[in-house]
mmCIF file of C-alpha atoms and ligand atoms in Angstrom:
data_model
loop_
_atom_site.group_PDB
_atom_site.id
_atom_site.type_symbol
_atom_site.label_atom_id
_atom_site.label_comp_id
_atom_site.label_asym_id
_atom_site.label_seq_id
_atom_site.Cartn_x
_atom_site.Cartn_y
_atom_site.Cartn_z
ATOM 1 C CA MET A 173 105.781 112.852 120.647
ATOM 2 C CA SER A 174 103.360 111.158 118.242
ATOM 3 C CA HIS A 175 104.562 108.190 116.211
ATOM 4 C CA ALA A 176 105.328 108.708 112.502
ATOM 5 C CA THR A 177 104.379 105.689 110.365
ATOM 6 C CA ARG A 178 107.325 104.179 108.509
ATOM 7 C CA ILE A 179 106.303 103.864 104.866
ATOM 8 C CA PHE A 180 108.065 102.256 101.893
ATOM 9 C CA VAL A 181 107.059 103.439 98.409
ATOM 10 C CA ALA A 182 108.275 100.652 96.137
ATOM 11 C CA GLY A 183 108.924 102.227 92.743
ATOM 12 C CA SER A 184 109.680 105.725 94.021
ATOM 13 C CA SER A 185 110.902 106.824 90.604
ATOM 14 C CA THR A 186 107.766 105.826 88.678
ATOM 15 C CA LEU A 187 105.232 108.554 87.848
ATOM 16 C CA ILE A 188 102.945 107.523 90.710
ATOM 17 C CA GLY A 189 105.733 106.595 93.122
ATOM 18 C CA ALA A 190 107.446 109.967 92.709
ATOM 19 C CA ALA A 191 104.133 111.813 93.240
ATOM 20 C CA LEU A 192 103.601 109.803 96.435
ATOM 21 C CA VAL A 193 107.078 110.619 97.714
ATOM 22 C CA ARG A 194 106.447 114.348 97.067
ATOM 23 C CA ARG A 195 103.242 114.176 99.101
ATOM 24 C CA LEU A 196 104.779 112.148 101.926
ATOM 25 C CA GLN A 197 107.751 114.509 102.278
ATOM 26 C CA ASP A 198 105.269 117.191 103.366
ATOM 27 C CA ARG A 199 103.700 114.992 106.034
ATOM 28 C CA ASP A 200 104.954 114.860 109.640
ATOM 29 C CA ASP A 201 102.957 111.721 110.376
ATOM 30 C CA TYR A 202 105.015 109.588 107.949
ATOM 31 C CA THR A 203 108.689 108.680 107.705
ATOM 32 C CA LEU A 204 109.823 107.507 104.291
ATOM 33 C CA VAL A 205 112.085 104.448 104.228
ATOM 34 C CA PRO A 206 114.544 104.535 102.598
ATOM 35 C CA GLU A 207 114.842 108.298 102.911
ATOM 36 C CA PRO A 208 114.133 110.210 99.670
ATOM 37 C CA GLY A 209 117.038 110.055 97.254
ATOM 38 C CA ALA A 210 118.585 106.959 98.913
ATOM 39 C CA ALA A 211 118.811 103.760 96.850
ATOM 40 C CA GLU A 212 115.834 101.403 96.921
ATOM 41 C CA PRO A 213 116.489 97.675 97.372
ATOM 42 C CA SER A 214 116.269 95.706 94.124
ATOM 43 C CA LEU A 215 112.818 94.168 93.914
ATOM 44 C CA PHE A 216 114.300 91.419 91.739
ATOM 45 C CA ASP A 217 116.511 90.292 94.606
ATOM 46 C CA PRO A 218 114.629 88.574 97.468
ATOM 47 C CA ALA A 219 117.722 88.595 99.739
ATOM 48 C CA ALA A 220 118.248 92.356 99.287
ATOM 49 C CA LEU A 221 114.561 92.932 99.943
ATOM 50 C CA ASP A 222 114.706 90.789 103.062
ATOM 51 C CA ALA A 223 117.688 92.714 104.426
ATOM 52 C CA PHE A 224 115.945 96.025 103.686
ATOM 53 C CA PHE A 225 112.709 95.019 105.460
ATOM 54 C CA ALA A 226 114.652 93.690 108.485
ATOM 55 C CA GLN A 227 116.623 96.906 108.820
ATOM 56 C CA ALA A 228 114.071 99.597 107.766
ATOM 57 C CA ARG A 229 110.971 97.915 109.290
ATOM 58 C CA PRO A 230 108.310 99.613 107.133
ATOM 59 C CA GLU A 231 104.810 99.554 108.620
ATOM 60 C CA TYR A 232 103.063 100.598 105.405
ATOM 61 C CA VAL A 233 104.026 99.695 101.847
ATOM 62 C CA VAL A 234 102.731 101.122 98.570
ATOM 63 C CA HIS A 235 103.576 98.982 95.551
ATOM 64 C CA ALA A 236 103.898 101.472 92.679
ATOM 65 C CA ALA A 237 106.843 99.648 91.100
ATOM 66 C CA GLY A 238 107.261 97.866 87.811
ATOM 67 C CA PRO A 239 107.682 98.856 84.182
ATOM 68 C CA SER A 240 104.697 100.030 82.164
ATOM 69 C CA GLY A 241 104.190 101.757 78.847
ATOM 70 C CA GLY A 242 101.719 102.853 76.222
ATOM 71 C CA ILE A 243 99.986 100.729 73.656
ATOM 72 C CA ALA A 244 103.073 100.424 71.388
ATOM 73 C CA ALA A 245 105.375 99.400 74.257
ATOM 74 C CA ASN A 246 102.830 96.768 75.254
ATOM 75 C CA VAL A 247 102.682 95.358 71.738
ATOM 76 C CA ARG A 248 106.504 95.319 71.364
ATOM 77 C CA ARG A 249 107.629 94.370 74.863
ATOM 78 C CA GLY A 250 104.801 92.321 76.377
ATOM 79 C CA ALA A 251 107.081 89.563 77.672
ATOM 80 C CA GLU A 252 109.418 91.961 79.476
ATOM 81 C CA LEU A 253 106.574 93.974 81.028
ATOM 82 C CA ALA A 254 104.777 90.857 82.254
ATOM 83 C CA HIS A 255 107.928 89.078 83.466
ATOM 84 C CA ASP A 256 109.243 92.036 85.482
ATOM 85 C CA ASN A 257 105.891 92.860 87.055
ATOM 86 C CA LEU A 258 105.237 89.245 88.041
ATOM 87 C CA LEU A 259 108.641 88.825 89.697
ATOM 88 C CA ILE A 260 108.723 92.038 91.679
ATOM 89 C CA THR A 261 105.154 91.655 92.915
ATOM 90 C CA ALA A 262 105.761 88.107 94.120
ATOM 91 C CA HIS A 263 108.973 89.139 95.925
ATOM 92 C CA LEU A 264 107.503 92.261 97.488
ATOM 93 C CA PHE A 265 104.311 90.654 98.786
ATOM 94 C CA ASP A 266 106.200 87.826 100.401
ATOM 95 C CA ALA A 267 108.763 90.089 102.067
ATOM 96 C CA ALA A 268 105.946 92.325 103.353
ATOM 97 C CA ARG A 269 104.093 89.324 104.771
ATOM 98 C CA ARG A 270 107.135 87.741 106.412
ATOM 99 C CA HIS A 271 108.221 91.023 107.996
ATOM 100 C CA GLY A 272 104.798 91.782 109.450
ATOM 101 C CA VAL A 273 103.918 94.887 107.399
ATOM 102 C CA GLU A 274 100.737 96.350 108.843
ATOM 103 C CA ARG A 275 99.166 97.510 105.577
ATOM 104 C CA LEU A 276 100.043 97.340 101.880
ATOM 105 C CA LEU A 277 98.476 99.009 98.858
ATOM 106 C CA TYR A 278 99.071 97.374 95.476
ATOM 107 C CA LEU A 279 98.436 99.449 92.367
ATOM 108 C CA ALA A 280 96.894 97.354 89.603
ATOM 109 C CA SER A 281 95.766 98.893 86.276
ATOM 110 C CA SER A 282 92.494 99.649 84.517
ATOM 111 C CA CYS A 283 93.642 97.286 81.734
ATOM 112 C CA CYS A 284 92.872 94.440 84.195
ATOM 113 C CA TYR A 285 89.216 94.821 83.171
ATOM 114 C CA PRO A 286 87.932 92.816 80.173
ATOM 115 C CA ARG A 287 88.092 94.437 76.735
ATOM 116 C CA GLU A 288 84.305 94.438 76.292
ATOM 117 C CA CYS A 289 83.570 95.495 79.859
ATOM 118 C CA HIS A 290 80.371 96.949 81.245
ATOM 119 C CA GLN A 291 80.952 100.739 81.552
ATOM 120 C CA PRO A 292 81.776 102.388 83.849
ATOM 121 C CA MET A 293 83.814 99.420 85.052
ATOM 122 C CA ARG A 294 82.962 98.054 88.494
ATOM 123 C CA VAL A 295 85.209 95.858 90.623
ATOM 124 C CA GLU A 296 82.684 93.025 90.240
ATOM 125 C CA ASP A 297 83.305 93.138 86.434
ATOM 126 C CA LEU A 298 86.891 91.871 86.872
ATOM 127 C CA TRP A 299 87.381 88.372 85.377
ATOM 128 C CA SER A 300 84.105 88.633 83.427
ATOM 129 C CA GLY A 301 85.681 88.321 79.952
ATOM 130 C CA PRO A 302 88.852 88.227 77.812
ATOM 131 C CA LEU A 303 91.471 90.976 78.150
ATOM 132 C CA GLU A 304 92.395 93.519 75.432
ATOM 133 C CA PRO A 305 94.910 91.689 73.155
ATOM 134 C CA THR A 306 97.330 94.660 72.732
ATOM 135 C CA ASN A 307 98.142 94.624 76.448
ATOM 136 C CA GLU A 308 97.177 91.111 77.500
ATOM 137 C CA PRO A 309 100.565 90.022 78.988
ATOM 138 C CA TYR A 310 100.933 93.180 81.124
ATOM 139 C CA ALA A 311 97.261 93.146 82.142
ATOM 140 C CA ALA A 312 97.456 89.439 83.043
ATOM 141 C CA ALA A 313 100.549 90.126 85.199
ATOM 142 C CA LYS A 314 98.806 93.019 86.996
ATOM 143 C CA LEU A 315 95.717 90.833 87.438
ATOM 144 C CA ALA A 316 97.903 88.062 88.889
ATOM 145 C CA GLY A 317 99.133 90.617 91.437
ATOM 146 C CA LEU A 318 95.544 91.487 92.305
ATOM 147 C CA ALA A 319 94.645 87.816 92.815
ATOM 148 C CA LEU A 320 97.836 87.315 94.831
ATOM 149 C CA ALA A 321 97.010 90.229 97.151
ATOM 150 C CA GLN A 322 93.578 88.733 97.806
ATOM 151 C CA ALA A 323 95.056 85.261 98.357
ATOM 152 C CA TYR A 324 97.570 86.681 100.864
ATOM 153 C CA ARG A 325 94.699 88.358 102.721
ATOM 154 C CA ARG A 326 92.791 85.088 102.927
ATOM 155 C CA GLN A 327 95.675 82.740 103.719
ATOM 156 C CA TYR A 328 97.744 84.946 106.031
ATOM 157 C CA GLY A 329 95.198 87.476 107.324
ATOM 158 C CA VAL A 330 97.309 90.417 106.138
ATOM 159 C CA ASP A 331 95.847 93.843 105.239
ATOM 160 C CA PHE A 332 96.784 93.955 101.544
ATOM 161 C CA ARG A 333 94.616 96.354 99.534
ATOM 162 C CA VAL A 334 94.313 96.865 95.795
ATOM 163 C CA GLY A 335 93.802 100.172 93.967
ATOM 164 C CA ILE A 336 92.910 100.184 90.259
ATOM 165 C CA PRO A 337 93.957 103.572 88.880
ATOM 166 C CA ALA A 338 92.653 105.292 85.780
ATOM 167 C CA ASN A 339 95.343 106.162 83.170
ATOM 168 C CA ALA A 340 97.756 108.355 85.147
ATOM 169 C CA PHE A 341 99.694 111.321 83.751
ATOM 170 C CA GLY A 342 101.608 114.304 85.083
ATOM 171 C CA PRO A 343 105.019 115.898 85.665
ATOM 172 C CA GLY A 344 107.838 113.349 85.662
ATOM 173 C CA ASP A 345 106.119 111.057 83.153
ATOM 174 C CA ASP A 346 107.984 109.255 80.359
ATOM 175 C CA PHE A 347 107.673 111.443 77.229
ATOM 176 C CA ASP A 348 109.018 108.962 74.693
ATOM 177 C CA PRO A 349 107.167 109.896 71.486
ATOM 178 C CA ALA A 350 106.891 106.245 70.417
ATOM 179 C CA GLU A 351 106.497 104.115 73.544
ATOM 180 C CA ALA A 352 104.919 106.287 76.224
ATOM 181 C CA HIS A 353 101.219 106.609 77.090
ATOM 182 C CA VAL A 354 99.007 108.815 74.939
ATOM 183 C CA ILE A 355 99.269 112.091 76.912
ATOM 184 C CA PRO A 356 103.067 112.351 77.140
ATOM 185 C CA SER A 357 103.826 110.812 73.726
ATOM 186 C CA LEU A 358 101.309 112.963 71.859
ATOM 187 C CA MET A 359 102.365 116.053 73.840
ATOM 188 C CA ALA A 360 105.983 115.416 72.797
ATOM 189 C CA ARG A 361 105.063 115.020 69.116
ATOM 190 C CA LEU A 362 102.818 118.114 69.191
ATOM 191 C CA GLU A 363 105.585 120.165 70.790
ATOM 192 C CA THR A 364 108.091 119.087 68.101
ATOM 193 C CA ALA A 365 105.505 119.912 65.405
ATOM 194 C CA ARG A 366 104.852 123.332 66.967
ATOM 195 C CA GLN A 367 108.566 124.135 67.041
ATOM 196 C CA ASN A 368 109.013 123.009 63.402
ATOM 197 C CA SER A 369 105.716 124.587 62.209
ATOM 198 C CA ASP A 370 104.720 121.182 60.787
ATOM 199 C CA PRO A 371 101.344 121.316 59.012
ATOM 200 C CA ALA A 372 99.968 118.072 60.562
ATOM 201 C CA VAL A 373 100.432 115.642 63.454
ATOM 202 C CA THR A 374 99.376 112.003 63.367
ATOM 203 C CA VAL A 375 97.164 110.731 66.173
ATOM 204 C CA TRP A 376 97.099 106.941 66.433
ATOM 205 C CA GLY A 377 93.863 105.046 65.915
ATOM 206 C CA THR A 378 90.403 106.357 65.099
ATOM 207 C CA GLY A 379 90.162 108.889 67.942
ATOM 208 C CA GLN A 380 86.972 107.094 69.065
ATOM 209 C CA PRO A 381 88.259 105.157 72.127
ATOM 210 C CA ARG A 382 87.460 106.722 75.472
ATOM 211 C CA ARG A 383 89.812 106.889 78.444
ATOM 212 C CA GLU A 384 89.615 108.126 82.007
ATOM 213 C CA PHE A 385 92.728 110.018 83.113
ATOM 214 C CA VAL A 386 93.921 110.875 86.607
ATOM 215 C CA PHE A 387 96.546 113.485 87.472
ATOM 216 C CA ALA A 388 99.475 111.827 89.308
ATOM 217 C CA ASP A 389 99.249 114.116 92.371
ATOM 218 C CA ASP A 390 95.521 113.354 92.714
ATOM 219 C CA LEU A 391 96.286 109.665 92.390
ATOM 220 C CA ALA A 392 98.901 109.982 95.148
ATOM 221 C CA ASP A 393 96.251 111.632 97.347
ATOM 222 C CA ALA A 394 93.796 108.847 96.504
ATOM 223 C CA CYS A 395 96.392 106.203 97.445
ATOM 224 C CA LEU A 396 97.023 107.778 100.850
ATOM 225 C CA PHE A 397 93.284 108.237 101.334
ATOM 226 C CA VAL A 398 92.524 104.534 100.794
ATOM 227 C CA LEU A 399 95.562 103.475 102.804
ATOM 228 C CA GLU A 400 94.319 105.518 105.760
ATOM 229 C CA HIS A 401 90.643 104.517 105.568
ATOM 230 C CA LEU A 402 89.914 101.523 107.768
ATOM 231 C CA ASP A 403 86.592 100.831 106.038
ATOM 232 C CA CYS A 404 88.059 100.887 102.515
ATOM 233 C CA PRO A 405 86.954 97.955 100.315
ATOM 234 C CA GLU A 406 89.757 95.487 99.598
ATOM 235 C CA VAL A 407 89.732 96.364 95.853
ATOM 236 C CA ILE A 408 88.828 99.908 94.793
ATOM 237 C CA ASN A 409 88.921 101.991 91.602
ATOM 238 C CA LEU A 410 91.002 105.182 91.791
ATOM 239 C CA GLY A 411 89.875 108.038 89.569
ATOM 240 C CA GLY A 412 86.637 109.961 89.523
ATOM 241 C CA GLY A 413 87.142 112.599 86.836
ATOM 242 C CA GLY A 414 85.099 110.973 84.041
ATOM 243 C CA ASP A 415 86.307 109.947 80.588
ATOM 244 C CA VAL A 416 87.034 111.670 77.245
ATOM 245 C CA SER A 417 87.490 110.424 73.687
ATOM 246 C CA ILE A 418 91.029 110.326 72.287
ATOM 247 C CA GLY A 419 89.858 112.795 69.621
ATOM 248 C CA GLU A 420 88.761 115.309 72.302
ATOM 249 C CA LEU A 421 91.978 114.684 74.215
ATOM 250 C CA ALA A 422 94.104 115.324 71.102
ATOM 251 C CA ARG A 423 92.349 118.679 70.530
ATOM 252 C CA LEU A 424 92.835 119.621 74.188
ATOM 253 C CA LEU A 425 96.524 118.685 73.950
ATOM 254 C CA ALA A 426 96.994 120.755 70.786
ATOM 255 C CA GLU A 427 95.391 123.728 72.574
ATOM 256 C CA THR A 428 97.621 123.223 75.631
ATOM 257 C CA VAL A 429 100.781 123.090 73.523
ATOM 258 C CA GLY A 430 99.670 125.934 71.216
ATOM 259 C CA TYR A 431 99.836 123.781 68.081
ATOM 260 C CA HIS A 432 97.540 125.077 65.325
ATOM 261 C CA GLY A 433 98.142 122.537 62.553
ATOM 262 C CA ARG A 434 95.935 119.605 61.499
ATOM 263 C CA LEU A 435 95.327 116.458 63.552
ATOM 264 C CA GLU A 436 95.230 113.386 61.298
ATOM 265 C CA PHE A 437 93.897 110.140 62.711
ATOM 266 C CA ASP A 438 95.738 107.015 61.541
ATOM 267 C CA ALA A 439 93.225 104.166 61.762
ATOM 268 C CA SER A 440 95.917 101.622 60.811
ATOM 269 C CA LYS A 441 97.323 102.048 64.373
ATOM 270 C CA PRO A 442 95.576 100.097 67.166
ATOM 271 C CA ASP A 443 92.804 101.688 69.221
ATOM 272 C CA GLY A 444 93.193 99.284 72.129
ATOM 273 C CA MET A 445 90.224 98.984 74.465
ATOM 274 C CA PRO A 446 87.132 100.796 73.146
ATOM 275 C CA ARG A 447 86.436 102.410 76.506
ATOM 276 C CA LYS A 448 87.987 102.504 79.983
ATOM 277 C CA ALA A 449 85.839 104.499 82.388
ATOM 278 C CA LEU A 450 86.016 103.537 86.054
ATOM 279 C CA ASP A 451 83.070 103.357 88.410
ATOM 280 C CA CYS A 452 84.570 105.383 91.255
ATOM 281 C CA GLY A 453 81.323 105.433 93.283
ATOM 282 C CA PRO A 454 82.906 103.591 96.252
ATOM 283 C CA LEU A 455 85.874 106.035 96.410
ATOM 284 C CA LEU A 456 83.630 109.088 96.107
ATOM 285 C CA ALA A 457 81.266 107.646 98.742
ATOM 286 C CA LEU A 458 84.204 107.519 101.188
ATOM 287 C CA GLY A 459 84.624 111.279 100.585
ATOM 288 C CA PHE A 460 87.502 111.509 98.109
ATOM 289 C CA ARG A 461 87.409 114.058 95.256
ATOM 290 C CA PRO A 462 90.205 114.521 92.670
ATOM 291 C CA ALA A 463 91.370 118.154 92.845
ATOM 292 C CA THR A 464 92.668 118.635 89.282
ATOM 293 C CA ASP A 465 90.549 118.656 86.118
ATOM 294 C CA LEU A 466 92.002 117.356 82.866
ATOM 295 C CA SER A 467 92.793 120.782 81.346
ATOM 296 C CA ALA A 468 94.583 122.005 84.476
ATOM 297 C CA GLY A 469 96.494 118.720 84.709
ATOM 298 C CA LEU A 470 97.578 118.990 81.061
ATOM 299 C CA ARG A 471 98.761 122.570 81.581
ATOM 300 C CA ALA A 472 100.830 121.578 84.635
ATOM 301 C CA THR A 473 102.288 118.614 82.741
ATOM 302 C CA TYR A 474 103.190 120.801 79.741
ATOM 303 C CA ARG A 475 104.861 123.391 82.009
ATOM 304 C CA TRP A 476 106.996 120.630 83.486
ATOM 305 C CA TYR A 477 107.831 119.180 80.052
ATOM 306 C CA ARG A 478 108.843 122.617 78.717
ATOM 307 C CA SER A 479 111.068 123.169 81.756
ATOM 308 C CA GLN A 480 112.843 119.868 81.009
ATOM 309 C CA LEU A 481 113.354 120.793 77.350
ATOM 310 C CA GLU A 482 114.689 124.216 78.352
ATOM 311 C CA ALA A 483 117.101 122.633 80.840
ATOM 312 C CA VAL A 484 118.465 120.394 78.064
ATOM 313 C CA GLU A 485 118.761 123.376 75.652
ATOM 314 C CA THR A 486 120.615 125.409 78.317
ATOM 315 C CA SER A 487 123.042 122.552 79.028
ATOM 316 C CA HIS A 488 123.832 122.321 75.283
ATOM 317 C CA VAL A 489 124.558 126.055 75.115
ATOM 318 C CA ALA A 490 126.704 126.069 78.285
HETATM 319 O O1 GFB B 690 97.831 105.684 76.463
HETATM 320 P P1 GFB B 690 97.723 104.521 75.608
HETATM 321 O O2 GFB B 690 98.969 104.027 74.962
HETATM 322 O O3 GFB B 690 97.111 103.414 76.464
HETATM 323 O O4 GFB B 690 96.687 104.831 74.395
HETATM 324 P P2 GFB B 690 95.875 102.434 76.622
HETATM 325 C C1 GFB B 690 95.405 105.301 74.619
HETATM 326 C C2 GFB B 690 94.710 105.544 73.301
HETATM 327 O O5 GFB B 690 95.309 106.687 72.663
HETATM 328 C C3 GFB B 690 94.757 104.427 72.267
HETATM 329 C C4 GFB B 690 95.584 106.391 71.296
HETATM 330 O O6 GFB B 690 93.512 104.367 71.607
HETATM 331 C C5 GFB B 690 95.851 104.890 71.308
HETATM 332 O O7 GFB B 690 95.716 104.358 70.000
HETATM 333 N N1 GFB B 690 96.710 107.225 70.846
HETATM 334 C C6 GFB B 690 96.627 108.215 69.931
HETATM 335 C C7 GFB B 690 97.982 107.174 71.274
HETATM 336 N N2 GFB B 690 97.825 108.777 69.721
HETATM 337 C C8 GFB B 690 98.679 108.159 70.563
HETATM 338 C C9 GFB B 690 100.069 108.338 70.824
HETATM 339 O O8 GFB B 690 100.753 109.176 70.254
HETATM 340 N N3 GFB B 690 100.614 107.520 71.778
HETATM 341 C C10 GFB B 690 99.890 106.574 72.431
HETATM 342 N N4 GFB B 690 100.485 105.818 73.354
HETATM 343 N N5 GFB B 690 98.564 106.384 72.191
HETATM 344 C C11 GFB B 690 97.720 101.242 77.980
HETATM 345 C C12 GFB B 690 98.026 99.810 78.176
HETATM 346 O O9 GFB B 690 96.569 101.191 77.244
HETATM 347 O O10 GFB B 690 97.442 101.988 79.138
HETATM 348 C C13 GFB B 690 98.705 99.501 79.427
HETATM 349 O O11 GFB B 690 98.646 99.317 77.011
HETATM 350 C C14 GFB B 690 98.221 100.279 80.632
HETATM 351 O O12 GFB B 690 98.580 98.127 79.668
HETATM 352 C C15 GFB B 690 98.070 101.733 80.332
HETATM 353 O O13 GFB B 690 97.006 99.800 81.076
HETATM 354 C C16 GFB B 690 97.408 102.502 81.466
HETATM 355 O O14 GFB B 690 94.901 103.024 77.576
HETATM 356 O O15 GFB B 690 95.294 101.990 75.327
#
């Protein structure tokens, strides 16, 4: 019988973590630890983490844990986002190193690149300038994790890899209209406006910024792809679908939801980084291709969101 690799997805309830668990459940060559649905050890508690690693003995770890949020959450809760991400990353890396984990993939964020970055952003552009102020604490914490992974590689000879994903979205995302990322929060507001036949919906900022988005299931595939490739660079961008302006995205979202009112851009709200397009040349050169284009990903996400709303409506009627 062939050996199934024991893999721990830290943050199995995050958008990316949950997508990874879905993928791994279909694979015979992996065994998830803890098993899906079972409680994860607290990443804030080094002793609990130690006991978990000793007992479950994961060979691979994907670090998809830690709170995140859209531009408004970053402005309001920068301290909390940075604090939590710093602590859990430090605890997880050290437990993985002490328990002899064979390979670890840490998911950083495209906000680790400088605000005025060369586009599309290459790994060698990291550290080349100041970060975007609206998300500086979170970005600095994610960047600290990236530097820590590289330091662990050098000092302890461990195989810690870093993936820098484009802005992820998909089923299971947080749809908070105020604090979530642009796709789920705008989708939620457009859906409410459609139901109420509101004449207009406000889109934050000028609509000019450009973002690269990656569908969560494609990102999960990319994570497993880089985890399995021996010749993968130690830091690699994860995306490959190209970027769109927020204005174009808002129109695409309105079409997906079936909202026919006006889109009004509110330039008093922050734009954040002017552009975040990733140079995914190294990932594509290894042979990876994202399977889902933006429109198809938005449709799948909307279907999921509608199903959640309908489930809530049904439970109120019952
Ligand atoms: O997704 P988002 O919050 O993240 O916003 P960032 C992307 C762009 O969409 C910004 C605009 O230019 C927003 O002003 N936008 C328009 C909206 N309408 C909305 C809306 O209803 N909700 C939201 N959220 N945005 C975050 C970082 O940056 O992305 C994090 O703050 C992290 O640190 C994450 O990196 C991936 O791409 O600007």
